[in-house]
XYZ file of C-alpha atoms in Angstrom:
529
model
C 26.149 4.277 25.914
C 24.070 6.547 23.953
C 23.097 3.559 21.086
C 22.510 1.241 24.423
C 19.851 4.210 25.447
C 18.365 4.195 22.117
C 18.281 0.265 21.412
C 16.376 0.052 24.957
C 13.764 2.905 24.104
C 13.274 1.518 20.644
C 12.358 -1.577 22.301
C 10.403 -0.201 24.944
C 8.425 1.123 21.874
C 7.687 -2.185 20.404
C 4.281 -3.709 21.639
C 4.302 -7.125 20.253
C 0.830 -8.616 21.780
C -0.741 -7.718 18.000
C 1.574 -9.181 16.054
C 0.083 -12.613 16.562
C -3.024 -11.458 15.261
C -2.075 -9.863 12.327
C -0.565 -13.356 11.068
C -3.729 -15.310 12.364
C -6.136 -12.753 10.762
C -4.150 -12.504 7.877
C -3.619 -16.431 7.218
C -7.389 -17.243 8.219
C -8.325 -14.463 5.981
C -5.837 -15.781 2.909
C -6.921 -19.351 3.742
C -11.011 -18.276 3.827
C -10.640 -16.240 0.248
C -10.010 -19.795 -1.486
C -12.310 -22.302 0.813
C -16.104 -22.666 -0.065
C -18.174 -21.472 2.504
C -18.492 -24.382 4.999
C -14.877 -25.033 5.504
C -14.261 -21.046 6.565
C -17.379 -21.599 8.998
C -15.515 -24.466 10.404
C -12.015 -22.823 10.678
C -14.031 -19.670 12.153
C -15.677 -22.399 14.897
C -12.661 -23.926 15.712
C -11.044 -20.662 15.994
C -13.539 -19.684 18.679
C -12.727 -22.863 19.944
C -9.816 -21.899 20.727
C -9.916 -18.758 22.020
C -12.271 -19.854 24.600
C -10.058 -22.429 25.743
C -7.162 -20.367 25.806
C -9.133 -17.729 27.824
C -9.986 -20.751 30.675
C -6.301 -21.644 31.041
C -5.397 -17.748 31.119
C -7.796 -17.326 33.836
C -6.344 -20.352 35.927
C -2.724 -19.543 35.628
C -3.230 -15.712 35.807
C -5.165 -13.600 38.604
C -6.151 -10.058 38.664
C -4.603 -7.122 36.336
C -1.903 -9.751 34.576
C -4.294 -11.876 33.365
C -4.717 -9.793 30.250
C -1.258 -9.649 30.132
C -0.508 -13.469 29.542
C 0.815 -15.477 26.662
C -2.606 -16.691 26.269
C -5.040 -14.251 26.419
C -2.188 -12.789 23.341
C -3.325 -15.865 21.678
C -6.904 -16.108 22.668
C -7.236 -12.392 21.203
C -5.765 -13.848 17.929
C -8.073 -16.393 17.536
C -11.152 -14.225 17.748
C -9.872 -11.658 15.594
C -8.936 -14.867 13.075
C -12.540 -16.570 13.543
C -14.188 -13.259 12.679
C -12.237 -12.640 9.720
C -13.142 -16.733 8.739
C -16.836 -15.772 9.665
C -16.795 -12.665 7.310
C -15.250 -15.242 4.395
C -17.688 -17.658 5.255
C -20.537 -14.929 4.407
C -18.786 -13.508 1.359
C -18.445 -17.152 0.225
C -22.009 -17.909 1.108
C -23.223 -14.571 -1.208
C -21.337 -15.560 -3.790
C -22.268 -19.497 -4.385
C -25.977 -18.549 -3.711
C -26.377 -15.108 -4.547
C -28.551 -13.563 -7.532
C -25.750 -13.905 -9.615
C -24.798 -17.614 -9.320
C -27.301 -19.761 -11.408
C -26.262 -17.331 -14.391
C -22.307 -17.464 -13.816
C -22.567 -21.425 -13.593
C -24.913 -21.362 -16.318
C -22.537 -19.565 -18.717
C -25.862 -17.903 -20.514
C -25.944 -14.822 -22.133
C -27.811 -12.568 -19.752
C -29.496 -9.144 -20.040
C -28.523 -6.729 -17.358
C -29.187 -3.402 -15.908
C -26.551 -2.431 -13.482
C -25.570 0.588 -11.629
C -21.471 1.892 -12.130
C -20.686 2.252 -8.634
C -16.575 3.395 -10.140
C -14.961 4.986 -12.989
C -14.043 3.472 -15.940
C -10.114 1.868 -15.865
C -8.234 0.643 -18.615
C -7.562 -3.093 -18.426
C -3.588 -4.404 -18.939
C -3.605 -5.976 -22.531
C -1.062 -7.969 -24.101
C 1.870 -6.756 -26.383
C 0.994 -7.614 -29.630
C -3.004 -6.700 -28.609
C -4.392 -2.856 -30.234
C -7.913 -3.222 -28.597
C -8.258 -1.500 -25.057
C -10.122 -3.266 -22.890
C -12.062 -1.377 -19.265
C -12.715 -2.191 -16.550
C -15.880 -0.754 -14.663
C -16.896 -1.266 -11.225
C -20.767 -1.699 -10.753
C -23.585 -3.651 -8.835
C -26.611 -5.305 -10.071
C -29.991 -3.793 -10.804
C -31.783 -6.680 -11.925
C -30.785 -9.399 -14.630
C -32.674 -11.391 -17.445
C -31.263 -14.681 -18.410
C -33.170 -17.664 -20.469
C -36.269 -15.417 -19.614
C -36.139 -15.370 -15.826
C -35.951 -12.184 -14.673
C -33.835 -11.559 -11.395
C -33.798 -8.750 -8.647
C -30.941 -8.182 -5.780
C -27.566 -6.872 -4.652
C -24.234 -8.227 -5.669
C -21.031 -6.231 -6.605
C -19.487 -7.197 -10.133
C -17.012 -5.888 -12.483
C -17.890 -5.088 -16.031
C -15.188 -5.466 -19.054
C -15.932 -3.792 -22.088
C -14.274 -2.200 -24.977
C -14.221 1.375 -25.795
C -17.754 1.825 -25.352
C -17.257 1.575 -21.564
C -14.461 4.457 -21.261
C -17.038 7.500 -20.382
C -19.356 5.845 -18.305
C -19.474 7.366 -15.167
C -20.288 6.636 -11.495
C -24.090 6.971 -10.177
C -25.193 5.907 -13.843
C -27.629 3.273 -14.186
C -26.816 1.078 -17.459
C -28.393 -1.667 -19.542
C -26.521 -3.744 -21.254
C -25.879 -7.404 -22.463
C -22.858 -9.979 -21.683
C -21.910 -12.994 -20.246
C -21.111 -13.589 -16.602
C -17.786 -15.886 -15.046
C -16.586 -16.521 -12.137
C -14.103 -14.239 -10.551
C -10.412 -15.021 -9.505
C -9.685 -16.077 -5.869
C -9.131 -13.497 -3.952
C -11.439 -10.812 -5.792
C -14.643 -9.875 -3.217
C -16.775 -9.184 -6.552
C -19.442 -11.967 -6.930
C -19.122 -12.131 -10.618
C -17.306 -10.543 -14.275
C -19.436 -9.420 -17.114
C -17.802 -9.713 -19.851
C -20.049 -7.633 -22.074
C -21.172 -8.274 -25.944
C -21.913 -4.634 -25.857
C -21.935 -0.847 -25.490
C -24.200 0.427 -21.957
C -27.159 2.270 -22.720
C -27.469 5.128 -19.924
C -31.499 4.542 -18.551
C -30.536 7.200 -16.196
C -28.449 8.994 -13.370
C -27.648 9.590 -10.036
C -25.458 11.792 -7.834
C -22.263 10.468 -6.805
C -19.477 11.979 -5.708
C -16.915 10.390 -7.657
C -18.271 11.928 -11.121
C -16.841 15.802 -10.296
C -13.923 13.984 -9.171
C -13.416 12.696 -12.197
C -13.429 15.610 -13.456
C -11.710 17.822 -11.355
C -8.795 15.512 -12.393
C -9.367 15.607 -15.992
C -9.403 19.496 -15.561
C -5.998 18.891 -13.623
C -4.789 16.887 -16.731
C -6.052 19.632 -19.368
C -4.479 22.809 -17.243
C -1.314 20.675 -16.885
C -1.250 20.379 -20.947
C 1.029 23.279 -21.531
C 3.999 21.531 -19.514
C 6.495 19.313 -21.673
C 5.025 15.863 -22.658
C 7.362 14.241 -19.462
C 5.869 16.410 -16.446
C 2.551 16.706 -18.301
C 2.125 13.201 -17.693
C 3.855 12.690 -14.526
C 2.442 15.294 -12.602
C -1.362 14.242 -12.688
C -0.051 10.777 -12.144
C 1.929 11.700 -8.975
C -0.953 14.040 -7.475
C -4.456 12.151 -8.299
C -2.858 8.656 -9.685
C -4.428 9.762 -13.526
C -1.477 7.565 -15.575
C -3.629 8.092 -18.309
C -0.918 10.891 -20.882
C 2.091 9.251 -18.878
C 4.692 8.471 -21.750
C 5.104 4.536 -22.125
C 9.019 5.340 -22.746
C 8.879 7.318 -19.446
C 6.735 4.666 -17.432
C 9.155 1.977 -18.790
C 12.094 3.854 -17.354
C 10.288 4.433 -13.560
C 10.409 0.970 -13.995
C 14.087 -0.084 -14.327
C 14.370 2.107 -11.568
C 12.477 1.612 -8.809
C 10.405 4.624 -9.157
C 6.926 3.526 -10.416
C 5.491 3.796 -6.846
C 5.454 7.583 -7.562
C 2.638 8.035 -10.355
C 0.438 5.983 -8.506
C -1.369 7.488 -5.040
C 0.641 5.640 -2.112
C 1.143 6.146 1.431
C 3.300 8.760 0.903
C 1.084 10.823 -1.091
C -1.681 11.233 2.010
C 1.221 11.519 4.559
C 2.210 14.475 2.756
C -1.427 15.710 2.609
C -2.339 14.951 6.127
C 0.667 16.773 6.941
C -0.247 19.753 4.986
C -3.672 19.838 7.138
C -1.915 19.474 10.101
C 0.585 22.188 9.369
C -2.452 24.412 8.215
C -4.382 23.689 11.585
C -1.539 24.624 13.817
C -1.156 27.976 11.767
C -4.732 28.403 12.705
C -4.283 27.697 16.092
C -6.939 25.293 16.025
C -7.401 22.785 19.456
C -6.042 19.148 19.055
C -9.882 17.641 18.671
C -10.222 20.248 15.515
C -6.818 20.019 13.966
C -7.264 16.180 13.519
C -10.901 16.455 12.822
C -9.584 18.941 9.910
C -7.007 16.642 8.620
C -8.983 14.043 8.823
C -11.753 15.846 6.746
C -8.447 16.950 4.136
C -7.250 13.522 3.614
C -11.115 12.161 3.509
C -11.638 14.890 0.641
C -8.099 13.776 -1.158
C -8.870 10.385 -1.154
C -12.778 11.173 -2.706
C -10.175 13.346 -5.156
C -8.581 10.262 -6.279
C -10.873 7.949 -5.861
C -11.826 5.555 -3.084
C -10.595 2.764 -4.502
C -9.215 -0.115 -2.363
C -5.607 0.839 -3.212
C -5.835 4.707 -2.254
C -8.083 3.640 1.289
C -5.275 1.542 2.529
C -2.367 4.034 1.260
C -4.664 6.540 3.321
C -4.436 4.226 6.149
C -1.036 3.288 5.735
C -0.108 6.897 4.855
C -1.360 7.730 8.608
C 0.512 5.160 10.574
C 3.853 6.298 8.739
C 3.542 9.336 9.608
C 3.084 8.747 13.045
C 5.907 6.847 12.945
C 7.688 9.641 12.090
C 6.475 11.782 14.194
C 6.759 9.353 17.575
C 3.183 9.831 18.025
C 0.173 7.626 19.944
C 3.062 7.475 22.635
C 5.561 6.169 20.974
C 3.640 2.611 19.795
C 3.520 2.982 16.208
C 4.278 -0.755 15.582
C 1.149 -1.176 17.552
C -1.148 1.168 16.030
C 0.040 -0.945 12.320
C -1.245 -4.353 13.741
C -4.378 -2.456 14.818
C -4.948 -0.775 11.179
C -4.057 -4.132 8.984
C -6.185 -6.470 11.585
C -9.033 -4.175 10.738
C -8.527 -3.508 7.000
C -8.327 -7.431 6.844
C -11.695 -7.796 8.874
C -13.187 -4.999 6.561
C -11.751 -6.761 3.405
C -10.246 -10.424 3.883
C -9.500 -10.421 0.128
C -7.038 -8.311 1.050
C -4.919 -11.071 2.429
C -3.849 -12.020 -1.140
C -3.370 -8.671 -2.544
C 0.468 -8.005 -3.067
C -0.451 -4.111 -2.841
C -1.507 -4.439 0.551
C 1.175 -6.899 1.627
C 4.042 -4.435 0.178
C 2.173 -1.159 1.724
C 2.004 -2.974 5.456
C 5.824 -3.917 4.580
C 6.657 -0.535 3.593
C 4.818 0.896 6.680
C 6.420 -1.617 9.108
C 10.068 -0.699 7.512
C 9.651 2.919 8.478
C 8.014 2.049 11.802
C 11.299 -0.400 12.438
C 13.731 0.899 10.715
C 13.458 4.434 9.554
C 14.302 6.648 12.588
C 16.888 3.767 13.806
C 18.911 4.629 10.426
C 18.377 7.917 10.637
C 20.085 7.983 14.366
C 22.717 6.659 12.773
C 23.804 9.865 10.647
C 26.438 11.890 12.265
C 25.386 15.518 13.491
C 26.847 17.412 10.901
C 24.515 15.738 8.082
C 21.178 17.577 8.102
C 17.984 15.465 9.903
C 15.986 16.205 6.625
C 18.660 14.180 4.674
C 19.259 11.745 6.966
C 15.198 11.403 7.067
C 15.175 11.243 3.355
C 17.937 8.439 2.835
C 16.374 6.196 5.904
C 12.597 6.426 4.852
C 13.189 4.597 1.336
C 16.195 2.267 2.335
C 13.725 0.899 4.962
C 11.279 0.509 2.869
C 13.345 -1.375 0.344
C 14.983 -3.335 2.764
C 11.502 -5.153 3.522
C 9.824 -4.382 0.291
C 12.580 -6.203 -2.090
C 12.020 -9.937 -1.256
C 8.504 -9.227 -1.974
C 9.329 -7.363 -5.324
C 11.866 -9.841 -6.935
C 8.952 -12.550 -6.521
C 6.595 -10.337 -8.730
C 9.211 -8.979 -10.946
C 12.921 -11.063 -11.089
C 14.722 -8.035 -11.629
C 17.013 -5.997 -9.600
C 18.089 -2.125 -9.882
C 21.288 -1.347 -8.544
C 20.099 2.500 -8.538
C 16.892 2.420 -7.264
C 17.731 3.634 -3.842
C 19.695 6.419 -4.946
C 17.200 7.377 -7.517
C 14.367 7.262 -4.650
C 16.688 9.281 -2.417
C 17.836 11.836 -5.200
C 13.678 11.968 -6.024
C 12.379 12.207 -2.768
C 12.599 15.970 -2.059
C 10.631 16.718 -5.212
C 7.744 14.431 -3.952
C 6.394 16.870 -1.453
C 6.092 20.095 -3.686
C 4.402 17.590 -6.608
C 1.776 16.547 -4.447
C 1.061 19.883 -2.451
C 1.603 22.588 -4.734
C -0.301 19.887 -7.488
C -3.298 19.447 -5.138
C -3.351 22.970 -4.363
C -4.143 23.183 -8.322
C -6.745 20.695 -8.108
C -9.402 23.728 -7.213
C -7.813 26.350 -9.071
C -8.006 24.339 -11.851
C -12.358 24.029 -12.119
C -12.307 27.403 -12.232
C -10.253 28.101 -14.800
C -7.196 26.477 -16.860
C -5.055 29.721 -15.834
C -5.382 29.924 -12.112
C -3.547 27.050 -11.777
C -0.754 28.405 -13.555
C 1.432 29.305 -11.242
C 1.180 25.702 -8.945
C 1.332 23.478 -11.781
C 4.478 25.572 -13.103
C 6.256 24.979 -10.172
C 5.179 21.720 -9.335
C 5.650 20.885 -13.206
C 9.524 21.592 -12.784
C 9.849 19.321 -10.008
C 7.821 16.817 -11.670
C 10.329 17.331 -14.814
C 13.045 16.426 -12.445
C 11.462 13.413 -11.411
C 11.458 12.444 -14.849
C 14.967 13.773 -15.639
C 16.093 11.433 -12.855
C 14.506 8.348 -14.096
C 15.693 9.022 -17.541
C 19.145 9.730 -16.283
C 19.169 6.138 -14.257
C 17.731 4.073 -16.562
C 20.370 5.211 -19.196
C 23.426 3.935 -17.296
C 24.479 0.343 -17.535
C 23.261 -2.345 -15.700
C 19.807 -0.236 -14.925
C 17.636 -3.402 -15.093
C 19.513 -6.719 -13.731
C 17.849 -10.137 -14.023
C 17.522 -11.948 -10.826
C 17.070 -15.546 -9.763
C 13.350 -16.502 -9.794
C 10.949 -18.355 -7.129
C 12.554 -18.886 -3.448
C 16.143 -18.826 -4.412
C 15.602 -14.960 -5.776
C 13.754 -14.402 -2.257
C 16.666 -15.876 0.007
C 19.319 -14.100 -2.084
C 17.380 -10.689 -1.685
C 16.532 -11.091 2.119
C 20.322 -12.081 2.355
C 21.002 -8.740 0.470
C 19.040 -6.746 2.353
C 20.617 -7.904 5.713
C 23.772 -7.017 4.260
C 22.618 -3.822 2.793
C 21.745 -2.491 6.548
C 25.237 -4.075 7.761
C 26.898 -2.029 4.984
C 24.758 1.086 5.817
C 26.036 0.686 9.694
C 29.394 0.448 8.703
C 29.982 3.251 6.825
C 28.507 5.363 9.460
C 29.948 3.466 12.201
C 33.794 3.042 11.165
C 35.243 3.377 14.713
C 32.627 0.878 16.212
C 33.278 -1.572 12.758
C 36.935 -1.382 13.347
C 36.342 -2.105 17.738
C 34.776 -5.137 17.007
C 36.903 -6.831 14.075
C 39.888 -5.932 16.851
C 37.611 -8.031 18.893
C 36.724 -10.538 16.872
C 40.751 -11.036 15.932
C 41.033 -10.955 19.320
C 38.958 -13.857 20.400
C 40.441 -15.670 17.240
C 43.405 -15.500 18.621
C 43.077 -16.840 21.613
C 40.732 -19.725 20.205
C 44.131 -20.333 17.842
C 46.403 -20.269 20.966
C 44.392 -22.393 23.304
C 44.314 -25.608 19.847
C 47.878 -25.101 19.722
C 48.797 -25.906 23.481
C 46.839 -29.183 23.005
């Protein structure tokens, strides 16, 4: 009776009337990040089409407070959430086949340009058998010369360069000379430079992202003294720097499921926002100032890392998970995840066709789903922070791994157990390691004492992936395409059965007795005939 009472609150706790949004939004978005222009302003008026016919048969089959309530105004909501997100590709398309930028990238001229680094540098994935580093650098346009027209106006582009590029910093205002191309579908950049050379700094402006630069390269220098494993790890884990992380080690996070951890995810600004929270409640601050605090902590962790696209929607995602956890905005988590990826995809449709955002909403809606349900599960005697910490990444895998195989055919039998064996030493990484963050800028010393102790639980991070990858079978080929998909969705399905069973062998063994039972008599009633 008890699992009846929780089956019927979990689904008490499931408001579905977003869920057909998010897949409208998110296939209109996906669908307008490859059409021209013209063809997402038509999906976008059909789309309001739509809705407005779906509102006039809501209002003639539905009267008074149920009308919002029906099938159709569900649907009609969809549709204008999907022909706004076609109307924002339609303008993003528009910008980008007639911007400043678009005579020069069909043109295919070399082009003077001055242009103002709106990131920080990045290095660029190069082949094996390549030596030369290549960087990315995130900037917009200043003004550009090309085949001696000179042109003025706003577009966002993305600069590759070789080692000349790797100290510019953000707010700088560059010149420099290239060629411009088109950019990949999907990318909301109007154009790549590739450029023929080095940027010449004509001057430079505040931003915010240059001291946070270096407040994580002072992270990385007081962090030297550690052994090579955690001195790489640990600014990895706490501000996503991967820049001293030992290939040999990154190679072996790998094999094992554990990459996730050096780079800034969900869990990293759950963690942090819980920290605030924790830290507002000591102060006995009101509930309006305890989340305007946290929100102000996680606001000044993700500036810390950098607000790239990745770390905004961890941030995001970071925040529904942990209401999840918690049982928080009463108890509709599931909800408040529709609301957050309908308006990340409005904000950015090029999301759509990002796997990073597609696995972070999977991971999210695996904990909002699954996690507590599995954690219910555990008997009383097994502690709630270890049933917490087994049900949290097994959810997420569960929905993450048809999605992973796809990218990577590969399969690692002890990925879950390294995650769950790992997952304690997560928290004191990224705490004590952020706490370090300040003590570090003002001097390498003061952070001793964090980074020590965060340093030894980053080692055992490490140690665990070493460990893992060194036992057979670590890294198993899979079956590529939709064949590896099915087989891991099957797998999954049967890793939750399996999970169940172990924890349920008295309600297992009831319902085989059953199932003999029915057998049986199925047996019984062909033999009499």
């Amino acid at each position: 009776m008890a699992e009846d009472s929780d089956d019927d609150r979990l689904l008490r706790r499931l408001d579905l009337r977003l869920v057909p949004a998010v897949f409208l939004t998110w296939a209109t978005a996906l669908a307008g990040s490859v059409f021209a222009a013209a063809w997402s302003a038509a999906m976008g008026a059909a789309l309001a089409a739509a809705a407005i016919a779906l509102l006039l048969y809501s209002r003639l089959r539905a009267t008074g407070a149920s009308r919002a309530r029906t099938v159709p105004a569900t649907l009609a909501l969809a549709c204008v959430l999907g022909a706004v997100a076609a109307g924002h590709c339609a303008v993003a398309a528009g910008k980008r086949d007639q911007g400043p930028l678009a005579a020069a990238v069909d043109a295919h001229a070399g082009v003077v340009i001055q242009i103002r680094v709106t990131g920080s540098p990045s290095a660029v994935p190069q082949p094996a058998h390549s030596s030369d580093t290549r960087w990315s650098v995130p900037a917009s346009l200043d003004s550009l010369t090309t085949e001696g027209n000179v042109i003025r106006g706003f577009a966002a582009l993305v600069v590759i360069g070789d080692d000349a590029w790797q100290d510019i910093s953000p707010g700088q205002r560059v010149r420099t000379t290239g060629t411009l191309k088109e950019i990949r579908p999907g990318q909301s950049e109007a154009a790549i430079l590739t450029a023929s050379s080095g940027p010449v700094v004509m001057d430079s402006a505040f931003d915010l992202q240059d001291p946070a630069a270096k407040l994580r390269e002072q992270l990385r220098d007081a962090a030297g003294w550690l052994p090579p494993d955690a001195a790489g790890l640990l600014p990895g884990m706490v501000t996503g720097d991967t820049s001293s992380l030992p290939e040999s080690l990154e190679a072996d996070m790998k094999s094992t499921g554990m990459v996730h951890l050096t780079a800034v995810s969900g869990a990293n600004c759950s963690l942090i926002l819980g920290g605030f929270i924790l830290v507002a409640r000591c102060l006995r601050l009101t509930r309006p100032l305890a989340a305007a605090f946290a929100g102000c902590g996680l606001a000044a962790f993700v500036v810390l890392v950098g607000p790239e696209p990745s770390v905004l929607r961890a941030a995001v995602m970071g925040f529904v998970g942990m209401v999840a956890l918690t049982g928080g905005l009463r108890g509709r988590p599931l909800t408040f995840l529709c609301l957050a990826t309908v308006v990340l995809l409005l904000l950015d449709p090029t999301l759509a066709s990002n796997f990073g955002f597609l696995l972070s909403v999977l991971a999210t809606l695996g904990i909002v789903l699954l996690a507590s349900r599995i954690a219910s599960w555990f008997p009383d005697v097994i502690p709630k922070w270890l049933a917490v910490g087994v049900s949290v990444p097994l959810s997420a895998q569960v929905l993450c791994g048809p999605i992973i195989v796809a990218l990577q055919p590969q399969f690692s039998p002890y990925a879950l157990l390294a995650n769950v064996i790992a997952g304690p030493l997560v928290a004191p990484i990224t705490i004590l390691g952020t706490l370090a963050v300040p003590l570090s800028a003002i001097h390498p010393w003061a952070a001793a004492i964090p980074i020590g102790l965060a340093g030894a639980s980053a080692s055992g991070v490490a140690g665990i992936a070493r460990f893992f990858a060194g036992l057979p079978g670590a890294a198993l080929p899979w079956a590529e395409g939709p064949a590896g998909i099915i087989a891991m969705s099957v797998a999954s399905v049967v890793t939750i059965l399996i999970v169940w069973t172990v924890l349920h062998p008295s309600g297992m063994l009831l319902r085989i007795k059953v199932l003999h039972h029915r057998v049986m008599l199925v047996l019984e009633r062909l033999q009499r005939k």
